[in-house]
Coordinates of N, CA and C in Angstrom, one line a residue:
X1 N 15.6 3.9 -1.0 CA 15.2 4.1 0.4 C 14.9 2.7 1.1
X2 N 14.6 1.7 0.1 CA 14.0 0.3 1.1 C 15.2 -0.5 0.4
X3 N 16.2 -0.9 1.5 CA 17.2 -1.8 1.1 C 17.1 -3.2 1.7
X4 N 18.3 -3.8 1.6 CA 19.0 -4.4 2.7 C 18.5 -4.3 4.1
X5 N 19.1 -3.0 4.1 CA 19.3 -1.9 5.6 C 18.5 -2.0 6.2
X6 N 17.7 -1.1 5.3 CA 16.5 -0.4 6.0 C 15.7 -1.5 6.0
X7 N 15.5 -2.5 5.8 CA 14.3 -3.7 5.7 C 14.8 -4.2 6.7
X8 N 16.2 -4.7 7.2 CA 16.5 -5.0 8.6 C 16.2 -4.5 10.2
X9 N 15.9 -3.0 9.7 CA 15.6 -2.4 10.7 C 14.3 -2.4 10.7
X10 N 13.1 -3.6 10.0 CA 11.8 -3.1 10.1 C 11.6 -4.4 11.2
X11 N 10.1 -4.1 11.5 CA 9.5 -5.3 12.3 C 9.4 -6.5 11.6
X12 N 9.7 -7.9 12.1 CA 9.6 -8.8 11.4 C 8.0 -9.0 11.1
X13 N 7.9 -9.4 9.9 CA 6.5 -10.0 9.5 C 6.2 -8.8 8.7
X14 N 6.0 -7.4 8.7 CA 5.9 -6.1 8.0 C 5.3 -6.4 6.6
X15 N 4.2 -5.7 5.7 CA 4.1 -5.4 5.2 C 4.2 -4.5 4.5
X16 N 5.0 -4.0 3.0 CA 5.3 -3.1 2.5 C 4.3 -2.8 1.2
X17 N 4.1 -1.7 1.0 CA 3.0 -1.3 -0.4 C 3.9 0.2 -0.8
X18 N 4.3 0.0 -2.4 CA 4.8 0.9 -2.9 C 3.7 1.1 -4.1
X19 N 3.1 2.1 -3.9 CA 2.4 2.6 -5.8 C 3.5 4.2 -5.7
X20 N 4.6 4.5 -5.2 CA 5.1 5.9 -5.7 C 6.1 5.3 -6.8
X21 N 7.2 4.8 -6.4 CA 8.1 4.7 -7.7 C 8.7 3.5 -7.0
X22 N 9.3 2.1 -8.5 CA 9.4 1.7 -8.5 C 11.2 1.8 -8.1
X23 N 11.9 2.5 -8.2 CA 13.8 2.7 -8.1 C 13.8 2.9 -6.4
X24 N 12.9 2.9 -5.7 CA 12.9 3.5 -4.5 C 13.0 2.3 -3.4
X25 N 12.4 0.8 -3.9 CA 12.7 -0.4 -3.6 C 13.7 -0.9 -4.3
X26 N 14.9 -2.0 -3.7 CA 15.7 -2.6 -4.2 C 15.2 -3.7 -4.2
X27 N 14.5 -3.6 -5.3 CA 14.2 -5.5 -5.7 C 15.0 -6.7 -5.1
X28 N 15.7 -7.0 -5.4 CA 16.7 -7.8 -5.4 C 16.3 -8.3 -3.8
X29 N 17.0 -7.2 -2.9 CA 16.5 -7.0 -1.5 C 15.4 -7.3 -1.1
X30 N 14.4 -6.4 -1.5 CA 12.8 -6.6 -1.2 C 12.4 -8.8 -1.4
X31 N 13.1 -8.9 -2.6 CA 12.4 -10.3 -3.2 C 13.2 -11.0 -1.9
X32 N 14.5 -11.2 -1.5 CA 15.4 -11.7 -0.5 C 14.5 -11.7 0.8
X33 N 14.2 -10.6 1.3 CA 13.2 -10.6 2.6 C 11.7 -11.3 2.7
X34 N 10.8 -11.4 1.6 CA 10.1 -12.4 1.3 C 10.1 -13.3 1.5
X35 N 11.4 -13.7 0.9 CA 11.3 -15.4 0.5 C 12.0 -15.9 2.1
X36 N 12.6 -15.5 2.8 CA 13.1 -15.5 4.1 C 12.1 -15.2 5.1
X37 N 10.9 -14.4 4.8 CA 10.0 -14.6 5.9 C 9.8 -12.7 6.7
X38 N 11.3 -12.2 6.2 CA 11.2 -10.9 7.0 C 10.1 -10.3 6.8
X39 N 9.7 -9.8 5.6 CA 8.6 -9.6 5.2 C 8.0 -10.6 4.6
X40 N 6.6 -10.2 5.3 CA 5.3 -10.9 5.3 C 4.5 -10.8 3.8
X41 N 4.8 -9.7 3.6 CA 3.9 -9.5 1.8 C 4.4 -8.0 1.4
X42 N 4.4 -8.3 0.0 CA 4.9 -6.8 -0.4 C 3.5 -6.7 -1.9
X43 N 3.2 -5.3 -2.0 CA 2.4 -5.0 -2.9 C 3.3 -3.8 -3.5
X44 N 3.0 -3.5 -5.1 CA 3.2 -2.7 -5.8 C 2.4 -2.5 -7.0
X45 N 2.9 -1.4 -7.5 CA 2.1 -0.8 -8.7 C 2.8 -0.3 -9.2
X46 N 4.4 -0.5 -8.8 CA 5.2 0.2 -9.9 C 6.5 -0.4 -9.8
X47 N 7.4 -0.6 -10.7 CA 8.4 -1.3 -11.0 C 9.8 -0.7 -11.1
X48 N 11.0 -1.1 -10.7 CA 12.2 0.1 -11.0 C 12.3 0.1 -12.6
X49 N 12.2 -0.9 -13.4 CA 11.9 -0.6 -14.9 C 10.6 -1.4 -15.4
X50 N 10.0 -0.5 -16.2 CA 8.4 -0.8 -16.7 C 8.3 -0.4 -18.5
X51 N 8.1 -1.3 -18.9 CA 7.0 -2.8 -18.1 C 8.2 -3.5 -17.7
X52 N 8.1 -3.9 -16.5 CA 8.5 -4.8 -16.0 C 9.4 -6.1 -16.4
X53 N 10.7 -6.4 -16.0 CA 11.2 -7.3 -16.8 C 10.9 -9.2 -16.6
X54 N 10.9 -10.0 -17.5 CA 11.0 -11.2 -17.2 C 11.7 -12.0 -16.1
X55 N 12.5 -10.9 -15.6 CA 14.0 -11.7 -14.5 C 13.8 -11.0 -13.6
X56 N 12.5 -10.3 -13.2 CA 12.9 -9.0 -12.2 C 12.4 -10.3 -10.7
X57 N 12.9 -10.4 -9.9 CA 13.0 -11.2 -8.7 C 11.7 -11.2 -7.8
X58 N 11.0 -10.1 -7.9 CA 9.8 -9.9 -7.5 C 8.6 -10.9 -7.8
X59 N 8.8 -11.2 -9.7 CA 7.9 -12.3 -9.7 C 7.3 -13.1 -9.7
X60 N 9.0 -13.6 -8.6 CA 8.6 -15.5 -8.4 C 8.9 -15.3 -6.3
X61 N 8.6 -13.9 -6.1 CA 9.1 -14.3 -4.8 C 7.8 -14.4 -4.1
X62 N 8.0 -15.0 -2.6 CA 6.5 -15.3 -1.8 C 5.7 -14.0 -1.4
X63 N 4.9 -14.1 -1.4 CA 4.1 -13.4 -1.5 C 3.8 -11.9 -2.1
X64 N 4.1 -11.6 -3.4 CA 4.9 -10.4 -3.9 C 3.3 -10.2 -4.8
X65 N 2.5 -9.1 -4.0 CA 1.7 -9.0 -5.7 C 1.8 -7.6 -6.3
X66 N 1.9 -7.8 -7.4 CA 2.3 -6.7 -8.6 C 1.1 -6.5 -9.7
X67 N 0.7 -5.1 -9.6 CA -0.3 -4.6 -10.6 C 0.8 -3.7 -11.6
X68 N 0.3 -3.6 -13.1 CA 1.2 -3.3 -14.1 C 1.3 -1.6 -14.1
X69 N 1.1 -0.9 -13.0 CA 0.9 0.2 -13.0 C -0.6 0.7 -13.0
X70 N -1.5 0.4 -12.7 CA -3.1 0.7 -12.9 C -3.4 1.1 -11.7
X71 N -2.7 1.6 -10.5 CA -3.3 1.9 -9.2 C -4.5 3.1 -9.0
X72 N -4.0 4.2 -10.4 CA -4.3 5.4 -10.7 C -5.7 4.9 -11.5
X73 N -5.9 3.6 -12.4 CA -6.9 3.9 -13.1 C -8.2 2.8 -12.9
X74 N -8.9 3.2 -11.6 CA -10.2 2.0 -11.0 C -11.3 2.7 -12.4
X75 N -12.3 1.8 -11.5 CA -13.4 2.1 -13.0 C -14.2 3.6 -12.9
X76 N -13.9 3.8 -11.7 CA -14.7 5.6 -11.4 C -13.8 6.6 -12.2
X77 N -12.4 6.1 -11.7 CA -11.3 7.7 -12.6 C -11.6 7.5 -14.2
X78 N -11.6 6.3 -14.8 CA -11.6 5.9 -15.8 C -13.0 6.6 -16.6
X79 N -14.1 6.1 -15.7 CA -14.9 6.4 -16.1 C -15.6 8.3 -16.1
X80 N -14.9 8.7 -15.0 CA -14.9 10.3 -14.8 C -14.0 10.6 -16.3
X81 N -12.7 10.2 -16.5 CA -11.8 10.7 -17.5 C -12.6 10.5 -19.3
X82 N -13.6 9.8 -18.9 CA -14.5 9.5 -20.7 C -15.1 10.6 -20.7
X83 N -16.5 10.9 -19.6 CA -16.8 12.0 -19.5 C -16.6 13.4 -19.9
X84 N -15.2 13.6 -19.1 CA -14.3 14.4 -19.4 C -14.0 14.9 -20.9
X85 N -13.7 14.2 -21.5 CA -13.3 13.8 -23.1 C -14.4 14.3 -23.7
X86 N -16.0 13.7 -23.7 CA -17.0 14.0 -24.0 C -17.7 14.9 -23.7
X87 N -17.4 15.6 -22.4 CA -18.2 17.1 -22.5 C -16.8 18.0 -23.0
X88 N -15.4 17.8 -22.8 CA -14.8 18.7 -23.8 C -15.1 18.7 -25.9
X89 N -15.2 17.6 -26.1 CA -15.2 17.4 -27.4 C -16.8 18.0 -27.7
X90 N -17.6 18.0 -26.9 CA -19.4 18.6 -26.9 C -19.2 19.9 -27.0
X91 N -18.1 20.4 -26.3 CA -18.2 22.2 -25.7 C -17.4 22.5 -27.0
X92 N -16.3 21.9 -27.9 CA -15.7 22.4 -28.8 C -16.6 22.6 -30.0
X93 N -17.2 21.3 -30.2 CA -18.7 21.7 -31.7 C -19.2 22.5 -31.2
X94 N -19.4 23.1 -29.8 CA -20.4 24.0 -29.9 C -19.8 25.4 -29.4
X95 N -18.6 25.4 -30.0 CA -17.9 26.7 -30.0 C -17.5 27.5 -28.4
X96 N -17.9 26.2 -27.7 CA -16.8 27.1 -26.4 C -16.0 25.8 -25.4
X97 N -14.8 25.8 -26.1 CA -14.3 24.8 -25.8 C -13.8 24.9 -23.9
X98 N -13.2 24.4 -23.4 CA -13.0 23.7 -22.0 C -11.8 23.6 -22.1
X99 N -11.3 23.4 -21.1 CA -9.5 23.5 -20.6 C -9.1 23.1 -21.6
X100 N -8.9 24.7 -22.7 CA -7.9 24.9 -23.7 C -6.2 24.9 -23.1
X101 N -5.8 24.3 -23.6 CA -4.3 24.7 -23.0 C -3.5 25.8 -23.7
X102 N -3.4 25.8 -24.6 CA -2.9 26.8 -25.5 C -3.6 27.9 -26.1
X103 N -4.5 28.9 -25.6 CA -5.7 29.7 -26.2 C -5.2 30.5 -26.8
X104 N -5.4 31.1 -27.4 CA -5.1 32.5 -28.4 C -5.6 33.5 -27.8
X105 N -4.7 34.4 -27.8 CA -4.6 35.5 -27.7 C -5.4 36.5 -28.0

């Protein structure tokens, strides 16, 4: 969806932020408009292949920042998702367990 092309037809200076999927930007492209100035900054959270390779163009380009995929996990979800864990594993010793996925019949 974000090429060449479509990066030509944006406003110059534009900032881009991708956390949906990383195949959806053309690297190559994306890193080319950076380092040229079209775009002003790009952010992501996700890569067309992950983890992420040593040669991927992104980088070393200007102003390109990249999180390893963690956009989903700040310290609140993280910390809601232990919770979680702990009152399921609480409700099972005490014989009424919580979002069983596979229940018996």
């Amino acid at each position: 969806m974000i090429n060449a092309k479509s990066i030509a037809a944006m406003k110059d200076g534009v900032i881009v932020i991708n956390t949906s999927r990383g195949p959806l930007v053309v690297e190559e492209d994306m890193a080319a408009a950076l380092n040229s100035g079209k775009v002003a900054a790009y952010g992501a959270d996700v890569a067309s292949v992950e983890p992420i390779r040593p040669d991927n163009p992104l980088l070393t380009a200007k102003n390109s920042l990249l999180t390893p995929h963690i956009a989903w996990a700040p310290k609140e979800a993280r910390t809601r998702l232990m919770d979680i864990a702990v009152d399921n594993l609480r409700a099972f010793t005490e014989g009424a367990p919580k979002n069983v996925v596979n229940p018996k019949k």
